[in-house]
């Protein structure tokens, strides 16, 4: 067994046992076992994790904080889907650094050390008309439950899947089920239409006439440019922010961003905010604070695996 | 428990003449480079000698100064005789977390401030905290205390929300009374501020873990990764428990809303200390969580947390750590001992100074703090002289890390998600003495009621609540 595999496996043995005895309640059945794992796109994995309490309590727009094993960081991940009956939550994770790479090493049947949630304020869901839900790349996963909830509330939901190329797209069927209609756009035209998320919105606006709201989730530049466009078009726009987080419960302020000139904690005030009021440049800069440390952590991980 | 009253010994004069035993500590220069505990603890002989300084007061006021009412003369008398197991038994009958209290209590304001030995001319109080710590360390080194008696099971279940000092103290007392206690903690490790806030060099985490393991041995269950308010609400818990104690603390960091406060490298003390203490950023060989390590660190504030942050920055390799405080030395809320330790280690105290804005580079990282000088004006409503800014006194300090440590507000998770719960300014309203809230069966205590206070006050509130919960469980009257 490789060093990394041992490291990750350790998470299982170090996990505190579920309390036993006559008081044992369903309330306490937390084990965070990985039940299913599948590759959606290169370096993008779907994880179905046992977490009955989270599955039951969660609402669209909420996220979890996960710690893969002893020694690893706490990272925030949006709940892409949940099954309250089976007691599972679905997470979609792109391998971008050491922690997500460690996560990819976890095998079905093993446990994550920690999973806390559901965190954040749920999406405000109301019947407002035609809503466009744009998922950019990995942002398709967090936009999925929001589209579900908006449709369930009686809105006409148009989903837009946007990515650099066809290989990076996923959840096509899931989004078709969640939306009334789904459109696909790629930067290079390898699937669907050629162009950016902003082109998709312009097209829909031209056809539909009136969009009541846009929900855009994806990389910061994509959310920034979508918000810029919709501001010009006068369309209300919600974005979901993904800053650096530690606790995820509002006790550190590491995730703070400026919204309408005021400092907000994304983990409790968000993660969704009015895209027209978010200071995206500040968010990008804050996301880059630990670039060097992330590189070093990755180097260490590679060494461990060898 | 009533304090022990023993016959007054005849050698009072000798007792008075015994000097207070000094606390051995790591060398200030060496310790500034490591995260090991600064103070080393008394040796057995020194502890006996220190206990010998107790003069058998008829009415031991020290006990009244202790928020949890430990029988202080009782355990001192046993230590004096070398009966450490008995002494520890007495200590633990009222306080199950002596290793923690012996280290972090401000004894100079509590038990030791009322010690009669200390009141006599030219003498200093008995170092009660040091002897308490000695006993706890003695146990950890393999000594065995008299086991704590646990009452037979009552069949009642109590949920404790938050595993900080208040929650742990409450859980311990309730378990002793025979109730089934389950503690819910949002973080992945229990202990609250004891694990995320107070640094390793003041309170080793292995010690906290050991004290918590002792509680688990008594039958207390701790469920981590469970945020009450989100994972389940207080209402959900009411269905499964006979009573609930909310002790979620003051974990909401205040910022000053200054221009540039969101630059990279500017932390709340909570974030900075959580990264270092809970996530282990001081040891990057074994932990992935990063923290910005600056050459020039500025800490804003003058409380214990500011001292902890400044001393942590030093240990992370800072060349210059400057503590900026808007009042003067005398108004600093930190414990004198902490201030002294910080001074010895070379922290620069820049007093009567306040930051007004932060300057950054093109990458959005902080490079300097602009400050303004302050003067002390008229006393404010709290009796402390109010600082007033001196016009035109702007000056800058270089800074690549800034830690804002100006206090914390009550944790909003439970108040926000519990509609029936009465709050005031974000704090849960609980009746004095009983901890009863506006909801039947729900009690609250510690910083969520008091606002940011001390570890031992929280423990005291936890113990009071436990007594009140016990009464409620027996009588059912609210």
XYZ file of C-alpha atoms in Angstrom:
784
model
C 0.000 0.000 0.000
C 1.374 3.403 -0.951
C 2.042 6.116 1.576
C -0.861 8.224 0.417
C -3.262 5.313 0.490
C -2.229 4.647 4.088
C -2.619 8.316 4.912
C -6.125 8.411 3.516
C -7.053 5.040 4.999
C -6.014 6.398 8.377
C -9.049 8.622 8.214
C -11.179 5.571 8.778
C -9.494 4.291 11.892
C -9.130 7.720 13.413
C -12.785 8.509 13.053
C -14.516 8.635 16.454
C -16.849 5.683 16.947
C -20.584 6.240 16.826
C -21.802 6.262 20.443
C -23.491 3.066 21.570
C -26.065 2.317 24.227
C -29.766 2.713 24.828
C -29.578 6.429 24.042
C -28.328 5.688 20.539
C -30.397 7.730 18.188
C -30.556 8.152 14.496
C -29.477 11.700 15.225
C -26.012 10.412 15.921
C -25.471 8.154 12.953
C -22.708 10.065 11.284
C -20.083 8.110 9.406
C -19.411 9.950 6.136
C -18.760 6.759 4.223
C -18.069 7.072 0.513
C -20.815 5.002 -1.132
C -20.332 5.798 -4.780
C -17.731 7.508 -6.873
C -17.612 8.137 -10.581
C -15.663 10.245 -13.013
C -17.780 12.862 -14.743
C -15.007 14.486 -16.742
C -11.224 14.401 -16.596
C -10.233 15.340 -13.015
C -13.891 15.842 -12.076
C -15.396 13.232 -9.744
C -18.822 12.689 -8.279
C -18.894 11.473 -4.682
C -21.978 10.102 -2.985
C -21.377 10.256 0.766
C -23.444 8.941 3.669
C -24.554 11.901 5.792
C -28.237 11.413 6.751
C -28.559 14.520 8.890
C -27.122 16.754 6.191
C -29.222 15.072 3.508
C -32.378 15.714 5.494
C -31.656 19.283 6.551
C -30.125 20.691 3.390
C -31.816 23.132 1.044
C -30.789 24.340 -2.392
C -27.739 26.593 -2.329
C -26.175 25.147 0.812
C -22.738 23.595 1.135
C -20.649 21.369 3.366
C -17.140 21.583 4.788
C -15.159 18.416 4.366
C -11.891 17.206 5.866
C -10.493 14.237 3.999
C -8.206 12.822 6.667
C -6.071 13.718 9.663
C -3.799 16.625 8.746
C -5.786 17.779 5.732
C -7.530 21.116 5.385
C -11.198 21.955 5.716
C -12.591 22.767 2.255
C -16.071 23.955 1.278
C -18.053 22.005 -1.355
C -21.560 22.723 -2.597
C -24.155 19.999 -2.184
C -24.926 19.081 -5.807
C -27.761 16.751 -4.874
C -29.123 14.898 -1.854
C -31.350 11.931 -1.094
C -32.992 12.348 2.313
C -34.426 8.823 2.221
C -31.139 7.099 1.460
C -29.335 9.608 3.682
C -26.756 10.618 1.099
C -25.329 13.827 -0.285
C -23.693 14.188 -3.671
C -20.592 16.298 -4.135
C -18.867 17.092 -7.405
C -15.212 17.934 -7.049
C -12.583 19.020 -9.490
C -9.010 18.084 -8.689
C -7.281 21.425 -8.431
C -4.856 21.012 -5.537
C -3.563 18.757 -2.828
C -6.792 18.353 -0.832
C -8.989 17.568 -3.819
C -6.266 15.178 -5.046
C -6.298 13.408 -1.670
C -10.054 13.229 -1.942
C -9.746 11.506 -5.304
C -7.660 8.791 -3.618
C -10.477 7.820 -1.255
C -12.095 4.548 -2.315
C -15.708 3.456 -2.069
C -16.264 1.989 1.392
C -13.754 4.303 3.047
C -14.737 7.258 5.162
C -13.995 10.921 5.100
C -12.712 12.168 8.428
C -15.246 14.974 8.701
C -18.231 16.431 6.892
C -20.101 19.380 8.382
C -23.302 20.846 7.064
C -25.555 21.969 5.647
C -23.926 25.398 5.806
C -24.791 28.806 4.393
C -28.100 30.489 3.738
C -30.387 28.553 1.373
C -31.272 30.022 -2.027
C -34.266 32.333 -1.890
C -36.824 30.432 -3.954
C -39.987 32.125 -5.213
C -42.168 32.004 -8.310
C -40.913 34.832 -10.487
C -41.207 33.687 -14.127
C -38.431 32.665 -16.483
C -35.135 31.971 -14.795
C -31.822 31.242 -16.485
C -29.456 29.004 -14.515
C -25.932 29.186 -15.852
C -23.357 26.634 -14.782
C -19.826 27.338 -15.915
C -17.548 24.284 -15.834
C -17.483 22.877 -12.323
C -20.215 25.445 -11.495
C -22.727 23.122 -13.179
C -22.803 21.046 -9.980
C -23.854 23.843 -7.590
C -26.334 25.304 -10.083
C -28.141 21.956 -10.370
C -29.999 21.953 -7.002
C -30.922 25.619 -7.460
C -32.471 24.848 -10.856
C -34.360 21.965 -9.229
C -35.752 24.194 -6.498
C -36.681 27.027 -8.851
C -38.532 24.642 -11.138
C -40.307 23.038 -8.216
C -41.503 26.534 -7.241
C -43.214 26.865 -10.617
C -40.703 28.871 -12.610
C -39.739 28.231 -16.214
C -36.091 27.271 -15.852
C -33.651 27.468 -18.754
C -30.357 25.800 -17.974
C -27.134 26.833 -19.638
C -24.122 24.543 -19.508
C -20.979 26.388 -20.471
C -17.379 25.186 -20.574
C -14.143 25.551 -22.478
C -14.795 22.300 -24.365
C -17.077 19.286 -24.457
C -14.767 17.197 -22.253
C -15.401 19.486 -19.290
C -19.192 19.224 -19.433
C -21.222 16.880 -17.222
C -24.667 16.518 -15.614
C -26.379 16.900 -19.014
C -29.181 14.479 -18.072
C -29.471 15.760 -14.506
C -29.834 19.317 -15.750
C -32.382 18.291 -18.391
C -34.425 16.750 -15.611
C -34.041 19.815 -13.394
C -34.814 22.399 -16.098
C -37.496 22.976 -18.690
C -34.849 23.408 -21.326
C -31.053 23.113 -21.462
C -28.631 24.828 -23.808
C -24.991 23.958 -24.218
C -22.241 26.405 -25.122
C -18.518 25.754 -25.461
C -15.674 28.204 -26.004
C -14.344 26.114 -28.903
C -17.656 24.920 -30.302
C -16.848 21.244 -29.594
C -20.395 20.775 -28.265
C -23.489 22.878 -28.589
C -22.989 26.434 -29.743
C -19.649 28.197 -29.885
C -19.296 31.071 -27.451
C -19.352 32.155 -23.835
C -22.021 32.089 -21.135
C -22.692 35.742 -21.858
C -23.535 34.871 -25.484
C -26.022 32.313 -24.217
C -27.765 34.914 -22.072
C -27.937 37.386 -24.949
C -29.498 34.695 -27.131
C -32.095 33.721 -24.534
C -32.907 37.365 -23.811
C -33.507 37.932 -27.530
C -35.839 34.923 -27.735
C -37.678 35.116 -24.440
C -37.840 38.861 -24.140
C -38.024 38.980 -20.400
C -35.747 37.037 -18.067
C -36.859 37.420 -14.455
C -33.581 36.306 -12.978
C -30.190 34.857 -13.827
C -28.372 32.488 -11.494
C -24.728 32.206 -12.502
C -22.211 29.899 -10.865
C -18.747 29.164 -12.140
C -15.255 30.613 -12.245
C -14.971 34.195 -10.975
C -14.320 35.752 -14.423
C -17.445 34.061 -15.816
C -19.616 35.330 -12.938
C -18.057 38.760 -13.246
C -18.794 39.085 -16.969
C -22.270 37.603 -16.701
C -23.056 40.104 -13.924
C -21.662 42.963 -15.993
C -23.873 41.985 -18.928
C -27.039 41.470 -16.883
C -26.515 44.787 -15.140
C -26.593 46.455 -18.547
C -29.652 44.407 -19.458
C -31.307 45.147 -16.107
C -31.723 41.481 -15.097
C -31.528 40.542 -11.449
C -28.571 38.181 -10.989
C -27.571 35.817 -8.222
C -24.041 34.438 -8.034
C -22.608 31.874 -5.638
C -19.174 32.733 -4.294
C -16.356 30.355 -3.479
C -13.755 32.120 -1.338
C -11.195 30.515 0.959
C -12.933 29.158 4.080
C -11.820 27.628 7.347
C -14.700 26.873 9.709
C -17.703 27.686 7.508
C -19.829 28.753 10.484
C -19.062 32.473 10.708
C -16.429 32.429 13.399
C -13.325 33.525 11.479
C -14.157 35.868 8.627
C -11.621 34.260 6.288
C -14.309 34.115 3.587
C -15.218 37.798 3.738
C -15.967 39.671 0.516
C -17.212 43.150 -0.237
C -20.842 43.288 -1.325
C -22.238 46.735 -2.027
C -19.202 48.182 -0.232
C -19.863 46.222 2.937
C -17.875 43.280 4.241
C -19.890 40.047 4.269
C -19.049 36.560 5.489
C -19.826 34.247 2.573
C -20.280 31.189 4.824
C -23.227 32.644 6.758
C -24.451 35.654 4.747
C -24.040 33.750 1.478
C -22.852 31.902 -0.482
C -25.319 33.613 -2.843
C -25.224 37.349 -3.399
C -26.489 39.911 -5.871
C -23.948 39.692 -8.693
C -24.292 43.406 -9.417
C -22.960 44.272 -5.964
C -20.060 41.833 -5.563
C -16.463 43.051 -5.778
C -15.202 40.197 -7.975
C -11.675 41.588 -8.291
C -11.247 41.552 -4.539
C -12.606 37.989 -4.449
C -10.035 36.880 -7.068
C -7.226 38.475 -5.120
C -8.337 36.881 -1.875
C -8.589 33.473 -3.562
C -4.936 33.783 -4.602
C -3.494 34.497 -1.131
C -2.271 30.937 -0.597
C -1.119 30.099 -4.142
C 2.450 29.434 -3.006
C 1.331 27.283 -0.069
C -0.977 25.310 -2.345
C 1.907 24.604 -4.706
C 4.063 23.402 -1.809
C 1.291 21.189 -0.447
C 0.914 19.609 -3.888
C 4.654 18.957 -4.124
C 4.567 17.279 -0.742
C 1.632 15.115 -1.791
C 3.417 13.993 -4.946
C 6.464 13.061 -2.860
C 4.261 11.078 -0.470
C 2.668 9.130 -3.300
C 6.094 8.139 -4.630
C -19.137 21.341 48.924
C -18.313 23.227 52.128
C -14.678 24.212 52.434
C -12.549 22.252 54.837
C -11.975 23.859 58.230
C -9.054 22.277 60.014
C -7.449 23.128 63.354
C -5.044 26.012 62.950
C -1.458 24.750 63.025
C 1.087 26.205 65.424
C 3.805 27.041 62.899
C 2.017 30.041 61.381
C 5.131 32.208 61.482
C 7.147 29.681 59.511
C 4.341 29.410 57.008
C 4.311 33.174 56.544
C 8.058 33.231 56.019
C 8.018 30.603 53.271
C 8.422 32.447 49.965
C 5.986 31.951 47.111
C 7.398 29.316 44.799
C 8.343 30.755 41.437
C 7.057 29.120 38.297
C 9.876 27.656 36.236
C 9.639 28.737 32.593
C 11.423 28.261 29.292
C 14.066 30.852 28.464
C 12.341 33.807 26.731
C 14.615 33.807 23.673
C 14.479 30.050 23.138
C 10.725 29.785 23.644
C 10.016 32.504 21.075
C 11.081 29.949 18.457
C 8.998 26.955 19.562
C 5.421 26.069 20.345
C 6.183 24.152 23.526
C 4.591 25.200 26.778
C 6.219 28.325 28.221
C 5.743 27.532 31.898
C 7.076 24.206 33.107
C 5.076 23.609 36.283
C 6.136 23.139 39.901
C 8.107 20.099 41.037
C 6.504 17.974 43.792
C 8.654 19.446 46.560
C 7.912 23.001 45.436
C 4.194 22.229 45.278
C 4.246 20.872 48.830
C 6.128 23.928 50.009
C 3.664 26.214 48.253
C 0.707 24.404 49.814
C 2.446 24.762 53.170
C 2.027 28.527 52.835
C -1.737 28.178 53.413
C -2.504 29.468 56.917
C -5.768 27.651 57.648
C -8.119 30.646 57.659
C -11.313 30.181 59.624
C -13.339 31.530 56.736
C -11.420 30.711 53.576
C -12.296 33.561 51.252
C -10.281 32.033 48.412
C -13.172 29.606 47.882
C -15.557 32.508 47.324
C -13.188 33.905 44.715
C -13.384 30.689 42.703
C -16.254 30.736 40.200
C -16.674 26.976 40.579
C -16.199 26.966 44.376
C -13.309 24.507 44.713
C -12.484 23.451 48.301
C -9.105 25.164 48.104
C -7.860 24.724 51.700
C -8.989 21.113 51.531
C -6.777 20.205 48.625
C -3.881 22.410 49.765
C -3.783 20.628 53.129
C -3.550 17.263 51.424
C -0.818 18.455 49.054
C 1.146 19.796 52.014
C 1.117 16.284 53.493
C 2.052 14.767 50.157
C -1.333 13.050 49.744
C -1.673 13.930 46.072
C -4.346 11.345 45.275
C -6.625 12.661 48.024
C -5.906 16.245 47.007
C -6.812 15.529 43.415
C -9.970 13.762 44.541
C -11.077 16.892 46.417
C -10.220 19.076 43.431
C -12.064 16.853 40.977
C -15.186 16.625 43.083
C -15.877 20.232 42.033
C -13.721 20.737 38.958
C -13.135 18.001 36.425
C -10.828 20.128 34.286
C -8.024 21.163 36.664
C -5.206 20.952 34.104
C -6.983 23.619 32.094
C -8.100 25.859 34.973
C -4.704 25.696 36.658
C -3.233 27.118 33.478
C -5.694 29.636 32.100
C -7.634 31.064 35.082
C -6.740 34.638 36.036
C -6.114 33.570 39.645
C -4.794 37.009 40.584
C -8.339 38.319 40.103
C -10.096 35.332 41.638
C -9.058 32.894 44.386
C -5.586 34.368 44.904
C -6.888 37.938 45.121
C -8.734 37.005 48.348
C -5.973 34.890 49.912
C -5.226 36.134 53.454
C -1.546 35.238 53.172
C -1.331 37.689 50.298
C -3.021 40.395 52.370
C -0.334 40.371 55.057
C 2.439 42.917 54.684
C 5.245 42.040 52.313
C 3.756 38.680 51.469
C 2.214 37.256 48.346
C -0.841 35.018 48.027
C -0.580 31.252 47.944
C -0.102 30.213 44.305
C -3.317 28.186 44.240
C -3.386 27.899 40.457
C 0.134 26.508 40.338
C -0.661 23.835 42.916
C -3.872 22.962 41.056
C -1.900 22.598 37.853
C 0.719 20.517 39.656
C -1.941 18.016 40.729
C -3.361 17.732 37.232
C 0.120 17.243 35.779
C 0.870 14.679 38.464
C -2.161 12.700 37.342
C -1.170 12.912 33.708
C 2.291 11.631 34.605
C 0.675 8.461 35.927
C -0.678 9.386 39.354
C -4.098 8.024 40.113
C -6.803 10.150 41.684
C -9.610 8.797 43.752
C -12.236 7.889 41.124
C -15.049 10.370 40.658
C -18.316 8.963 41.894
C -21.049 8.774 39.277
C -24.670 8.531 40.394
C -26.793 5.671 39.030
C -28.405 6.428 35.648
C -31.512 8.591 35.873
C -32.713 7.799 32.360
C -32.804 11.510 31.487
C -31.033 12.812 28.399
C -29.427 16.221 28.088
C -28.006 17.805 24.929
C -25.122 20.209 25.404
C -24.589 22.489 22.423
C -20.938 23.498 22.123
C -17.936 21.768 23.659
C -16.110 24.801 25.006
C -15.413 25.420 28.693
C -19.077 26.075 29.603
C -20.372 23.011 27.778
C -17.696 20.709 29.142
C -18.149 21.873 32.745
C -21.910 21.420 32.469
C -21.554 17.998 30.835
C -19.186 16.841 33.575
C -21.541 17.807 36.391
C -24.606 16.318 34.724
C -22.812 13.055 34.000
C -21.760 12.863 37.638
C -25.407 13.240 38.604
C -26.305 10.220 36.472
C -27.821 11.942 33.432
C -26.989 10.872 29.901
C -25.171 13.749 28.213
C -24.460 14.207 24.530
C -22.315 17.159 23.530
C -22.667 18.566 20.013
C -19.680 20.314 18.456
C -19.493 21.977 15.025
C -15.727 21.683 14.683
C -14.007 18.351 14.117
C -12.397 18.471 17.571
C -14.038 19.249 20.918
C -12.788 21.939 23.297
C -13.991 25.202 21.766
C -11.640 28.079 22.481
C -9.383 25.668 24.387
C -8.402 24.030 21.091
C -8.864 26.705 18.441
C -8.050 29.837 20.441
C -5.588 29.374 23.273
C -2.212 28.507 21.756
C -0.288 25.314 22.318
C 2.462 27.174 24.195
C -0.037 28.225 26.868
C -2.277 25.174 26.920
C -0.946 22.037 25.210
C -3.683 20.399 23.172
C -2.725 16.936 24.442
C -3.786 18.124 27.900
C -7.169 19.317 26.657
C -7.664 16.009 24.838
C -6.847 14.109 28.034
C -9.334 16.080 30.134
C -12.017 15.510 27.514
C -11.179 11.794 27.364
C -11.767 11.673 31.127
C -15.269 13.051 30.576
C -15.926 10.432 27.915
C -14.872 7.750 30.392
C -17.635 9.021 32.653
C -20.128 8.341 29.877
C -20.354 11.735 28.145
C -20.712 11.326 24.377
C -19.286 13.947 22.064
C -20.600 14.299 18.527
C -18.374 16.433 16.318
C -19.195 17.883 12.887
C -22.672 18.777 14.081
C -23.706 22.432 13.886
C -26.826 22.910 15.964
C -28.966 25.422 14.119
C -27.989 23.931 10.748
C -27.453 20.165 10.980
C -30.419 20.067 13.354
C -32.307 22.840 15.104
C -32.949 23.309 18.809
C -36.523 22.261 18.039
C -35.272 18.960 16.591
C -33.181 18.379 19.705
C -36.165 19.059 21.952
C -37.844 15.975 20.501
C -34.973 13.721 21.586
C -33.751 15.293 24.832
C -35.227 16.170 28.212
C -33.179 19.361 28.473
C -30.761 21.386 26.341
C -27.857 23.564 27.394
C -26.726 26.102 24.796
C -23.089 27.102 25.208
C -22.075 28.215 21.752
C -19.758 30.990 22.880
C -18.669 34.289 21.425
C -17.203 33.246 18.124
C -18.172 36.125 15.870
C -15.098 38.250 15.152
C -15.400 42.020 15.043
C -13.633 44.006 12.356
C -13.121 47.766 12.333
C -14.490 48.405 8.811
C -11.369 50.297 7.807
C -10.350 50.897 4.198
C -8.247 47.969 2.984
C -9.332 45.573 5.723
C -10.040 42.804 3.175
C -6.474 42.790 1.830
C -4.637 39.470 1.858
C -2.679 38.901 5.063
C -5.245 40.609 7.291
C -6.821 38.127 9.675
C -9.279 38.147 12.513
C -7.580 36.717 15.592
C -10.076 33.846 15.379
C -8.975 32.904 11.876
C -5.275 33.333 12.607
C -5.392 31.272 15.792
C -7.722 28.632 14.309
C -5.366 28.091 11.385
C -2.389 27.759 13.695
C -3.880 25.931 16.700
C -6.751 23.803 15.445
C -5.511 23.197 11.908
C -1.851 22.923 12.899
C -0.446 25.457 10.421
C 2.595 25.851 12.687
C 3.651 22.386 11.565
C 3.422 22.439 7.743
C 5.213 19.091 7.478
C 2.131 17.334 8.795
C -0.732 19.727 8.130
C -2.013 21.198 4.884
C -3.711 24.343 6.209
C -1.573 27.373 5.342
C -1.090 30.637 7.185
C 0.707 33.743 5.945
C 4.026 34.017 7.790
C 5.074 37.645 7.803
C 8.308 39.402 8.648
C 6.453 42.383 10.030
C 3.341 41.518 11.953
C 0.937 44.031 13.466
C -1.586 42.856 16.051
C -4.451 45.222 16.833
C -5.866 45.039 20.365
C -4.816 44.663 24.003
C -6.622 41.624 25.367
C -5.464 38.088 26.057
C -6.314 37.074 22.519
C -4.088 39.855 21.157
C -1.224 38.596 23.339
C -1.805 35.066 22.050
C -1.824 36.258 18.443
C 1.337 38.352 18.877
C 3.247 35.563 20.571
C 2.031 33.099 17.934
C 3.292 35.375 15.147
C 6.696 35.479 16.811
C 6.826 31.691 16.909
C 5.892 31.528 13.228
C 9.137 33.365 12.514
C 8.203 37.052 12.416
C 11.153 39.420 12.756
C 9.116 42.195 14.294
C 5.784 41.858 16.057
C 4.118 45.126 16.927
C 1.064 45.210 19.146
C -1.001 48.316 18.476
C -3.409 49.331 21.252
C -5.495 52.477 21.443
C -5.205 53.028 25.196
C -2.217 52.830 27.565
C -0.617 49.908 29.367
C -2.836 50.247 32.450
C -6.063 49.832 30.479
C -4.977 46.676 28.674
C -7.526 43.963 29.453
C -4.968 41.142 29.118
C -3.686 39.318 32.192
C -0.569 40.911 33.619
C 1.290 37.603 33.332
C 0.502 37.391 29.610
C 1.663 40.958 29.042
C 4.895 40.231 30.906
C 5.511 37.084 28.903
C 4.895 38.958 25.665
C 7.257 41.747 26.707
C 9.969 39.275 27.701
C 9.710 37.620 24.322
C 10.293 40.928 22.572
C 6.834 41.969 21.388
C 6.838 45.710 20.674
C 3.975 47.480 22.470
C 2.880 50.508 20.467
C 0.351 52.078 22.809
C -2.100 54.962 22.391
C -2.232 54.160 18.700
C -5.028 53.014 16.405
C -5.039 51.840 12.784
C -6.984 54.022 10.341
C -6.366 52.224 7.042
C -4.403 49.440 5.401
C -2.248 49.765 2.312
C -1.739 46.957 -0.171
C 0.363 46.021 -3.193
C -0.874 45.304 -6.723
C -1.603 41.677 -5.745
C -3.968 42.768 -3.014
C -1.684 41.878 -0.108
C -1.215 44.164 2.849
C 2.132 46.009 2.994
C 1.575 48.725 5.584
C -0.737 49.946 8.304
C -1.491 53.612 8.685
C -2.054 54.578 12.301
C -3.047 57.633 14.258
C -1.938 58.582 17.766
C -4.456 58.704 20.593
C -4.806 60.632 23.841
C -6.744 59.558 26.890
C -9.733 61.804 27.499
C -12.534 61.728 30.045
C -13.573 58.416 31.631
C -16.316 56.660 29.637
C -19.349 54.815 31.023
C -17.172 51.758 31.781
C -14.855 53.882 33.931
C -11.963 53.610 31.516
C -10.622 56.833 30.047
C -11.811 57.182 26.488
C -9.129 57.400 23.815
C -9.380 60.407 21.496
C -7.604 60.629 18.148
C -4.834 63.212 17.765
C -5.373 65.113 14.539
C -2.510 65.073 12.043
C -0.633 62.292 13.823
C -0.771 59.797 10.925
C 2.198 57.511 10.541
C 2.806 54.144 8.896
C 4.275 50.813 9.921
C 5.322 48.131 7.455
C 3.148 45.001 7.810
C 2.766 41.823 5.790
C 0.440 40.240 8.342
C -2.179 42.035 10.441
C -4.224 40.301 13.125
C -7.351 42.165 14.190
C -8.066 41.254 17.783
C -10.601 43.761 19.029
C -13.124 41.325 20.452
C -15.871 38.914 19.505
C -19.645 38.947 19.421
C -22.029 36.114 20.329
C -22.200 33.197 17.909
C -25.358 33.814 15.827
C -26.111 30.254 14.658
C -28.525 29.233 17.420
C -30.251 32.614 17.957
C -30.790 32.948 14.187
C -32.382 29.531 13.778
C -34.429 29.343 16.991
C -37.433 31.648 16.586
C -38.804 31.148 20.116
C -35.584 32.075 21.870
C -35.365 35.522 23.454
C -32.136 37.385 22.694
C -30.685 40.786 23.394
C -28.025 42.257 21.118
C -27.419 38.768 19.757
C -26.856 37.288 23.197
C -29.257 34.700 24.574
C -31.244 36.013 27.530
C -30.851 33.616 30.458
C -31.989 34.102 34.029
C -29.222 34.834 36.497
C -28.154 31.853 38.464
C -30.301 29.296 36.676
C -29.438 29.812 33.025
C -33.098 29.308 32.086
C -34.036 30.869 28.745
C -37.417 31.869 27.364
C -37.928 28.322 26.020
C -38.972 25.533 28.344
C -36.198 23.023 28.948
C -33.602 25.151 27.181
C -30.765 26.600 29.256
C -27.861 28.799 28.158
C -24.582 29.915 29.639
C -21.031 31.051 29.014
C -20.059 33.618 26.407
C -23.332 33.254 24.446
C -25.016 34.851 27.494
C -22.179 36.904 29.014
C -20.470 38.122 25.848
C -16.760 37.406 25.474
C -15.542 36.697 29.025
C -13.083 34.225 30.524
C -12.729 30.458 30.448
C -13.420 30.097 34.147
C -16.500 32.325 34.137
C -17.860 30.132 31.375
C -17.090 27.045 33.442
C -18.842 28.609 36.407
C -21.894 29.299 34.262
C -21.788 25.704 33.030
C -21.767 24.368 36.576
C -24.610 26.649 37.652
C -26.644 25.554 34.654
C -25.956 21.901 35.473
C -27.361 22.363 38.975
C -30.389 24.137 37.576
C -30.924 21.498 34.860
C -30.703 18.768 37.497
C -33.384 20.516 39.526
C -35.589 20.882 36.463
C -35.165 17.217 35.504
C -36.159 16.129 38.987
C -39.114 18.440 39.479
C -40.248 19.171 35.937
C -41.236 22.672 36.989
C -40.128 25.621 34.895
